[in-house]
mmCIF file of N, CA, C and O in Angstrom:
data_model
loop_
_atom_site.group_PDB
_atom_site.id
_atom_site.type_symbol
_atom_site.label_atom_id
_atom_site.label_comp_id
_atom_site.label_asym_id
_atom_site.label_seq_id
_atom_site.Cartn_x
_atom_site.Cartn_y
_atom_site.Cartn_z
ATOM 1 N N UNK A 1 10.497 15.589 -3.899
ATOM 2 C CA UNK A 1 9.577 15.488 -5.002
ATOM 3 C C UNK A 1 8.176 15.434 -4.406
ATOM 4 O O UNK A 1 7.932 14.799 -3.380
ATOM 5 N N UNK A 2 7.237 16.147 -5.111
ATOM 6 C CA UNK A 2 5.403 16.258 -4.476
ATOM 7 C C UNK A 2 5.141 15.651 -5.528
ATOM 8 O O UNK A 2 5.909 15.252 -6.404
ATOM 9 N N UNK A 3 3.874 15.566 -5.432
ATOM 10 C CA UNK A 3 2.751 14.924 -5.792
ATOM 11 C C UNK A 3 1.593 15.253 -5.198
ATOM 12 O O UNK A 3 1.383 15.556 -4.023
ATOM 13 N N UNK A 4 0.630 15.139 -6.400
ATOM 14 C CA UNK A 4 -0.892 14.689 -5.648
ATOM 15 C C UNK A 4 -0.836 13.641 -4.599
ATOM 16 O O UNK A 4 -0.882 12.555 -5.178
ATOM 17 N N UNK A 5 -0.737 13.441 -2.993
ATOM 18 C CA UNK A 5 -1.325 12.772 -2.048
ATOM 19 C C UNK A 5 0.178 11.914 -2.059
ATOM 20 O O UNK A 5 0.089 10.756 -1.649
ATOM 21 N N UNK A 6 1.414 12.333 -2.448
ATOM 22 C CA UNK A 6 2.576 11.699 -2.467
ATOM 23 C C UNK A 6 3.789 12.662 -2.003
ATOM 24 O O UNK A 6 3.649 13.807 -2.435
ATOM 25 N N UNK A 7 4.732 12.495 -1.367
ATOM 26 C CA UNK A 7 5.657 13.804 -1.127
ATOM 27 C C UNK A 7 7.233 12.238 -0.548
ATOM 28 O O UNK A 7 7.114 11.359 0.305
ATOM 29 N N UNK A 8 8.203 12.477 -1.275
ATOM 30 C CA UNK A 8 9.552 12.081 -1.503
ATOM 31 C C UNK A 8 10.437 12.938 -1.130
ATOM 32 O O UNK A 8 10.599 14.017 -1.701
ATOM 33 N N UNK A 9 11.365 12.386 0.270
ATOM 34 C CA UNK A 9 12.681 13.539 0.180
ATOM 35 C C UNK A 9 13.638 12.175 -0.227
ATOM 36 O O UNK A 9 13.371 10.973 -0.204
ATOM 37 N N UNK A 10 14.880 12.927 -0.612
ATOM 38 C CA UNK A 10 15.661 12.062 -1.054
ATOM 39 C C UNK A 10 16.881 12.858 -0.392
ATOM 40 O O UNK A 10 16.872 13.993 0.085
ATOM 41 N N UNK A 11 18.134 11.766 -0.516
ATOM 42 C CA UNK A 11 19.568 12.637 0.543
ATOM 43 C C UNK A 11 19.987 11.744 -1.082
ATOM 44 O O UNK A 11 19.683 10.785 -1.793
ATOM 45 N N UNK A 12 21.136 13.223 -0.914
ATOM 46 C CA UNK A 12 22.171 12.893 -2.405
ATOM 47 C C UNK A 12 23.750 12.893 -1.546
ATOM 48 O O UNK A 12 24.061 13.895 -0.902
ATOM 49 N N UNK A 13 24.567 11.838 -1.603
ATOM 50 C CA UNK A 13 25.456 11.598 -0.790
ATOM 51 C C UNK A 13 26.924 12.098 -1.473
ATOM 52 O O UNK A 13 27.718 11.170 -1.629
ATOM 53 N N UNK A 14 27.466 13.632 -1.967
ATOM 54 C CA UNK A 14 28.648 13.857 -2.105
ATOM 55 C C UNK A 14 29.660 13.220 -2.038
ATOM 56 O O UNK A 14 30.479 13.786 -2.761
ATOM 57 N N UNK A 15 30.277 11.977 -1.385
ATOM 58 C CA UNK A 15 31.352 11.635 -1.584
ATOM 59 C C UNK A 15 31.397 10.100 -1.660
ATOM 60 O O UNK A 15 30.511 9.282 -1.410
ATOM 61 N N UNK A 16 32.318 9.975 -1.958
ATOM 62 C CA UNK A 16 32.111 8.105 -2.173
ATOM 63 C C UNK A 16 32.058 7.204 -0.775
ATOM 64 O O UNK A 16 32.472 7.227 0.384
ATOM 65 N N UNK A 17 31.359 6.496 -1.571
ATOM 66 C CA UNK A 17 30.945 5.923 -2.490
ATOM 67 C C UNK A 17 29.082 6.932 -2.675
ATOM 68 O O UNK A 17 28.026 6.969 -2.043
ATOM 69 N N UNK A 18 29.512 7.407 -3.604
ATOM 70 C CA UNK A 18 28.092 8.662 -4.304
ATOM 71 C C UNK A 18 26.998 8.001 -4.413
ATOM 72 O O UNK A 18 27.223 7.022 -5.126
ATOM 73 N N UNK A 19 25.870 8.032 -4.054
ATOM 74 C CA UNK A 19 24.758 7.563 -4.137
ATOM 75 C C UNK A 19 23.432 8.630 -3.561
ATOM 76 O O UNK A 19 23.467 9.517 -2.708
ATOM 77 N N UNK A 20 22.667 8.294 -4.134
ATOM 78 C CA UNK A 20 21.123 9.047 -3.830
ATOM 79 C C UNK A 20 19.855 7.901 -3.310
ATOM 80 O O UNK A 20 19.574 6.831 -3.850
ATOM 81 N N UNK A 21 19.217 8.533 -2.077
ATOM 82 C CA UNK A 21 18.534 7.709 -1.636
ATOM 83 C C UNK A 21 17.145 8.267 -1.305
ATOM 84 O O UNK A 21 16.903 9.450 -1.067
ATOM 85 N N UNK A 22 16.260 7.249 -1.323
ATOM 86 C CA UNK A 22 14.915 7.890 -0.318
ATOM 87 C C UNK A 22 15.118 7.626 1.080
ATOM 88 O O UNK A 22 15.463 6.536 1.536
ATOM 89 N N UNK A 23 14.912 8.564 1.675
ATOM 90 C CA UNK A 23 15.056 8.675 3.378
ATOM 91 C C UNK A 23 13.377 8.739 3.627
ATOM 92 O O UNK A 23 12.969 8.022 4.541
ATOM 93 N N UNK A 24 12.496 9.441 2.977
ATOM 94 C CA UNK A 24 10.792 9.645 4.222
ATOM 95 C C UNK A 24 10.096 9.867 2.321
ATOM 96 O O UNK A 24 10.444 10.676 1.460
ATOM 97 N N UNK A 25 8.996 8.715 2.277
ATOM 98 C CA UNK A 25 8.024 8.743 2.603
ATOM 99 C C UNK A 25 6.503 9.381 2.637
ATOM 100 O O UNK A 25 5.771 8.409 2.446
ATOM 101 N N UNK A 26 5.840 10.332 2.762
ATOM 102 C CA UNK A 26 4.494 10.806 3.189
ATOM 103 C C UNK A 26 3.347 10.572 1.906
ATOM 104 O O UNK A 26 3.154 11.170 0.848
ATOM 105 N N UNK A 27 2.688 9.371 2.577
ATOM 106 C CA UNK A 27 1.752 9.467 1.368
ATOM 107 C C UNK A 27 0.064 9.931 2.446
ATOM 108 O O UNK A 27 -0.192 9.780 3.641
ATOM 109 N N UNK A 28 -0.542 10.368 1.578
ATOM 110 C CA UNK A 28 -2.003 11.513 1.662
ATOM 111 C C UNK A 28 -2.613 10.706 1.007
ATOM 112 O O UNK A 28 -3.644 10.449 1.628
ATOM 113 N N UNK A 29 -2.552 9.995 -0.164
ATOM 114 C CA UNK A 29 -3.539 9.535 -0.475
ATOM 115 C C UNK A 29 -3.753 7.942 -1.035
ATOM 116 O O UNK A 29 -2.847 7.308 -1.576
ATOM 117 N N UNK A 30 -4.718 7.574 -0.872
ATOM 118 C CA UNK A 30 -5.004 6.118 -1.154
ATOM 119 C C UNK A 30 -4.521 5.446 -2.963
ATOM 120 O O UNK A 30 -4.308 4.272 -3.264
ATOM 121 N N UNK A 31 -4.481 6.447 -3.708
ATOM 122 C CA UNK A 31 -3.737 5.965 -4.703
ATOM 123 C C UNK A 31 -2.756 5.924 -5.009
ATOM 124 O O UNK A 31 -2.406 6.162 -6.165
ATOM 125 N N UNK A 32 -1.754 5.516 -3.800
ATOM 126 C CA UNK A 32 -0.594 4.883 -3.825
ATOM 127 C C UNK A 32 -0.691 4.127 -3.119
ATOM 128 O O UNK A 32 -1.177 4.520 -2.058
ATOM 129 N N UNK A 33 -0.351 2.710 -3.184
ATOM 130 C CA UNK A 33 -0.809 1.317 -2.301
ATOM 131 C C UNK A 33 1.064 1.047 -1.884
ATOM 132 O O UNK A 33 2.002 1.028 -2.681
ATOM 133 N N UNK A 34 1.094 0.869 -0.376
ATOM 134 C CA UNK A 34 2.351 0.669 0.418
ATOM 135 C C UNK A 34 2.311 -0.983 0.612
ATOM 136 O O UNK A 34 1.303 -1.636 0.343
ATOM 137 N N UNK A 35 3.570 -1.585 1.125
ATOM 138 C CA UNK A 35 3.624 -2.776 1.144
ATOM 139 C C UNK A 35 2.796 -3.002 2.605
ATOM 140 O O UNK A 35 2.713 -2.226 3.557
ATOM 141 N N UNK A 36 2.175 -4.444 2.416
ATOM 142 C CA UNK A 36 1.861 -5.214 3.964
ATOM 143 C C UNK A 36 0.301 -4.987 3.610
ATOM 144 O O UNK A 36 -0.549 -5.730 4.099
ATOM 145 N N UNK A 37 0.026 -4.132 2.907
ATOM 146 C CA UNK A 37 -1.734 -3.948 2.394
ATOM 147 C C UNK A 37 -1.876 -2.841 3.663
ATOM 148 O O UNK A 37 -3.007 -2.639 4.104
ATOM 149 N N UNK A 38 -1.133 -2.377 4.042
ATOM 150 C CA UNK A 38 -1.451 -0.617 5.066
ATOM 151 C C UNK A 38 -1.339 0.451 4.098
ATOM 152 O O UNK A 38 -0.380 1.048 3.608
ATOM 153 N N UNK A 39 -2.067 0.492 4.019
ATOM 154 C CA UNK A 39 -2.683 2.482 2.889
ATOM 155 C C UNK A 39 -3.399 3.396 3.975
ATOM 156 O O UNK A 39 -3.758 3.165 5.130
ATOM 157 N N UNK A 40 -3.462 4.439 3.222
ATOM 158 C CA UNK A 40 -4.301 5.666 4.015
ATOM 159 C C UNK A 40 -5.503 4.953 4.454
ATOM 160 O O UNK A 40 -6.088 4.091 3.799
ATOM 161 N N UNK A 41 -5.778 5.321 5.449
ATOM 162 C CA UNK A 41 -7.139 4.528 6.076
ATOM 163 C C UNK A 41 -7.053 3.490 6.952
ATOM 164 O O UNK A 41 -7.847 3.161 7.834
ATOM 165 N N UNK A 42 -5.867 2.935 6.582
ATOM 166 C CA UNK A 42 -5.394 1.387 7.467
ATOM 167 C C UNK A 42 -5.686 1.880 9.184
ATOM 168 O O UNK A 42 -5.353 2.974 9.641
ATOM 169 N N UNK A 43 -6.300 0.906 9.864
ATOM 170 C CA UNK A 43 -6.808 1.159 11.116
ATOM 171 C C UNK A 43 -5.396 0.714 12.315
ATOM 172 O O UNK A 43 -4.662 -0.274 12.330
ATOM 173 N N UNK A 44 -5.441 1.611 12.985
ATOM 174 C CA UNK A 44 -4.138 1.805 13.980
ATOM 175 C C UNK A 44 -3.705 0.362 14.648
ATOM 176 O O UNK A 44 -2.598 -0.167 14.750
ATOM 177 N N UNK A 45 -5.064 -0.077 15.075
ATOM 178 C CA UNK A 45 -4.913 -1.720 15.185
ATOM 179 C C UNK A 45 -4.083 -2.572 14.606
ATOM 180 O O UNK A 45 -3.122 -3.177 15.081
ATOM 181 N N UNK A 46 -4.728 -2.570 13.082
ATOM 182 C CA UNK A 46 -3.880 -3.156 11.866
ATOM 183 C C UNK A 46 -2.652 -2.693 11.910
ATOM 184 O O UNK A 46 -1.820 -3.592 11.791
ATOM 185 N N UNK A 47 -2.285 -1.804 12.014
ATOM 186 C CA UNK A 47 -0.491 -1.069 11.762
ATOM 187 C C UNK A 47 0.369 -1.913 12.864
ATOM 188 O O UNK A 47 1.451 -2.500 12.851
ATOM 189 N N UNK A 48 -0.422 -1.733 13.599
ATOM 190 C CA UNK A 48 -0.018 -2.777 15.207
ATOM 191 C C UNK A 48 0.209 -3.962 14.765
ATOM 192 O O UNK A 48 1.340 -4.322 14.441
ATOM 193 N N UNK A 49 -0.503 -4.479 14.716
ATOM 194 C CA UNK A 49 -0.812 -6.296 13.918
ATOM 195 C C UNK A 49 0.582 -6.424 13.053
ATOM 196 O O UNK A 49 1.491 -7.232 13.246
ATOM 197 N N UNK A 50 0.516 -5.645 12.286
ATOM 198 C CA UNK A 50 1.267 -5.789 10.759
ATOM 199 C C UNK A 50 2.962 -5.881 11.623
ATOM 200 O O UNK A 50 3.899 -6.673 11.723
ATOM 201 N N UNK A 51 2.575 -4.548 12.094
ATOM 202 C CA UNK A 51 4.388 -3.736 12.264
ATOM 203 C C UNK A 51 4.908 -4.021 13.683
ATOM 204 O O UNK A 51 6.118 -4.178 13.845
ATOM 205 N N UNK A 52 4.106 -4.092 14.658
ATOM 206 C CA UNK A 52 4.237 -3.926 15.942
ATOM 207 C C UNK A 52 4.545 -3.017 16.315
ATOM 208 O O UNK A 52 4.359 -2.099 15.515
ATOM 209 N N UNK A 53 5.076 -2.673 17.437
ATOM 210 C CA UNK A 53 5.164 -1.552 18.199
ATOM 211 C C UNK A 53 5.846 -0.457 17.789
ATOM 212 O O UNK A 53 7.004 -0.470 18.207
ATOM 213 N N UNK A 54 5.534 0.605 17.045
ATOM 214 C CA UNK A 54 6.575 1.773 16.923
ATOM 215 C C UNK A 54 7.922 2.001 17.420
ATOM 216 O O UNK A 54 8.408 1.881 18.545
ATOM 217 N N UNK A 55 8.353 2.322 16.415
ATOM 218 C CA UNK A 55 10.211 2.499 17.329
ATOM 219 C C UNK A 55 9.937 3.505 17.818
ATOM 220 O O UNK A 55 10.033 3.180 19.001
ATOM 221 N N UNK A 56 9.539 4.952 17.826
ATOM 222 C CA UNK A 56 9.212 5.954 18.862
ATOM 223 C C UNK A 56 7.828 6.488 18.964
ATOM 224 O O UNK A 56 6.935 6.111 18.205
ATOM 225 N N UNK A 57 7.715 7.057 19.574
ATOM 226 C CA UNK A 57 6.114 7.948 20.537
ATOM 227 C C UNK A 57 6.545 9.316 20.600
ATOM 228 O O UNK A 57 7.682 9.661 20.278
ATOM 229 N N UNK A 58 5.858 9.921 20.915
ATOM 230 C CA UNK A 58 6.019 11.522 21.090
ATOM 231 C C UNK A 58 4.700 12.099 20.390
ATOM 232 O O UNK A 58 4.035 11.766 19.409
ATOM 233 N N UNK A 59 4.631 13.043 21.276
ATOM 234 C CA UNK A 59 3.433 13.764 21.445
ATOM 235 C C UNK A 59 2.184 13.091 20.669
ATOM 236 O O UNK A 59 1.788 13.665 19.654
ATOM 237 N N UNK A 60 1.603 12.018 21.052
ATOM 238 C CA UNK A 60 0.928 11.758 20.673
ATOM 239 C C UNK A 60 0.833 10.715 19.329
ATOM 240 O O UNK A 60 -0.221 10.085 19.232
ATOM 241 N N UNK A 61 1.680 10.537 18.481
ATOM 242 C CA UNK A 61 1.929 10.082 17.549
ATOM 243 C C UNK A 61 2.951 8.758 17.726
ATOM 244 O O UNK A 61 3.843 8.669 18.570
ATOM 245 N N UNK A 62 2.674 7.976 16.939
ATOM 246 C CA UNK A 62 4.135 6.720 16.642
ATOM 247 C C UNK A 62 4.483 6.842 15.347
ATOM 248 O O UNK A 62 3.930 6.994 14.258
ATOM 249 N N UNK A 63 6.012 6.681 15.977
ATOM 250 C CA UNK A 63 6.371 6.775 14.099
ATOM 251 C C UNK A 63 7.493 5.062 14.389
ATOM 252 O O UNK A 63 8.161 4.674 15.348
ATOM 253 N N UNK A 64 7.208 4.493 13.067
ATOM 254 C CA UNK A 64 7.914 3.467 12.350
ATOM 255 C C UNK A 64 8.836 3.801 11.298
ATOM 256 O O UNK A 64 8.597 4.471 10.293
ATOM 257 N N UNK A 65 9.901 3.267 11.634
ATOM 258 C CA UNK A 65 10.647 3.291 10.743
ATOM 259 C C UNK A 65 11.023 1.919 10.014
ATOM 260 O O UNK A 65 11.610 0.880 10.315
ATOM 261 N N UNK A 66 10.426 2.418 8.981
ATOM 262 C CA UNK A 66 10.463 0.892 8.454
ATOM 263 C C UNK A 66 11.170 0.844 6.747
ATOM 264 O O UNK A 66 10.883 1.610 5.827
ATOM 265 N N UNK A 67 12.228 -0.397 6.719
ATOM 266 C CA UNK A 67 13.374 -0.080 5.469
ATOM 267 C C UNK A 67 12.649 -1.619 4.948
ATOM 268 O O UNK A 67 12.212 -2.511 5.674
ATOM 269 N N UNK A 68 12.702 -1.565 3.350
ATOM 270 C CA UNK A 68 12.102 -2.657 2.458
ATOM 271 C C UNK A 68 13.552 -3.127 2.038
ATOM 272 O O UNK A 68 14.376 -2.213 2.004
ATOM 273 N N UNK A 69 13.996 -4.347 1.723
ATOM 274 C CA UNK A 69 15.311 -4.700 0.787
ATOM 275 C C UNK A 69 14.402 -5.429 -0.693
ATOM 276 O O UNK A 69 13.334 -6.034 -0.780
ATOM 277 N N UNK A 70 15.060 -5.163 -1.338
ATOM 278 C CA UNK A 70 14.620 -6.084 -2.790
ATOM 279 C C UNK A 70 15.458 -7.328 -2.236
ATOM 280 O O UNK A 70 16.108 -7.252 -1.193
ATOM 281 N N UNK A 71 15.381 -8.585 -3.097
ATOM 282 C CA UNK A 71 15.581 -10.096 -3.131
ATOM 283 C C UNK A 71 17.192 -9.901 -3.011
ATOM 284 O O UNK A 71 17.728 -10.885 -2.501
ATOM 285 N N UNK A 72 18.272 -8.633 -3.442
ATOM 286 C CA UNK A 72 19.296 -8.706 -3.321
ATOM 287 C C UNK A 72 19.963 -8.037 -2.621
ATOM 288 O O UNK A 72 21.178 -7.862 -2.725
ATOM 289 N N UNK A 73 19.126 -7.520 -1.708
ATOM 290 C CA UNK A 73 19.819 -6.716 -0.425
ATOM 291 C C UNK A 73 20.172 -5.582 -0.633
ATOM 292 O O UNK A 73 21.288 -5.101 -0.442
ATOM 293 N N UNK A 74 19.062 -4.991 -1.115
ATOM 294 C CA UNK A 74 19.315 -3.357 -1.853
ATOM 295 C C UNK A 74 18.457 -2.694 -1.078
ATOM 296 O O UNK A 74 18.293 -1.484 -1.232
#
């Protein structure tokens, strides 16, 4: 799913137990506010602070992978 400054992939899981999920993520623009108060703009420092160290590196980039649960472990 796109959007203005928003882009959603989702995996749809064929067999049971059937479920559909968000896997990634990509937001472009500042009018969508992410948890921890890190939005577009958030300074690399801060991401550090917040998240710590990236689970991987490569070429230049860190990527986090980072999973939210609601209060019931969803």
């Amino acid at each position: 799913m796109v959007y203005a400054g928003l882009s959603i992939r989702t995996l749809r899981v064929n067999s049971p137990p059937y479920r559909e999920f968000v896997y990634d993520v990509t937001v472009t623009s500042n009018r969508y506010k992410m948890p921890l108060n890190l939005n577009v703009g958030s300074l690399r420092k801060d991401v550090k602070r917040i998240l710590g160290n990236p689970a991987r590196s490569a070429d230049n980039r860190e990527i986090y992978e980072v999973v939210y649960f609601d209060d019931k472990g969803h």
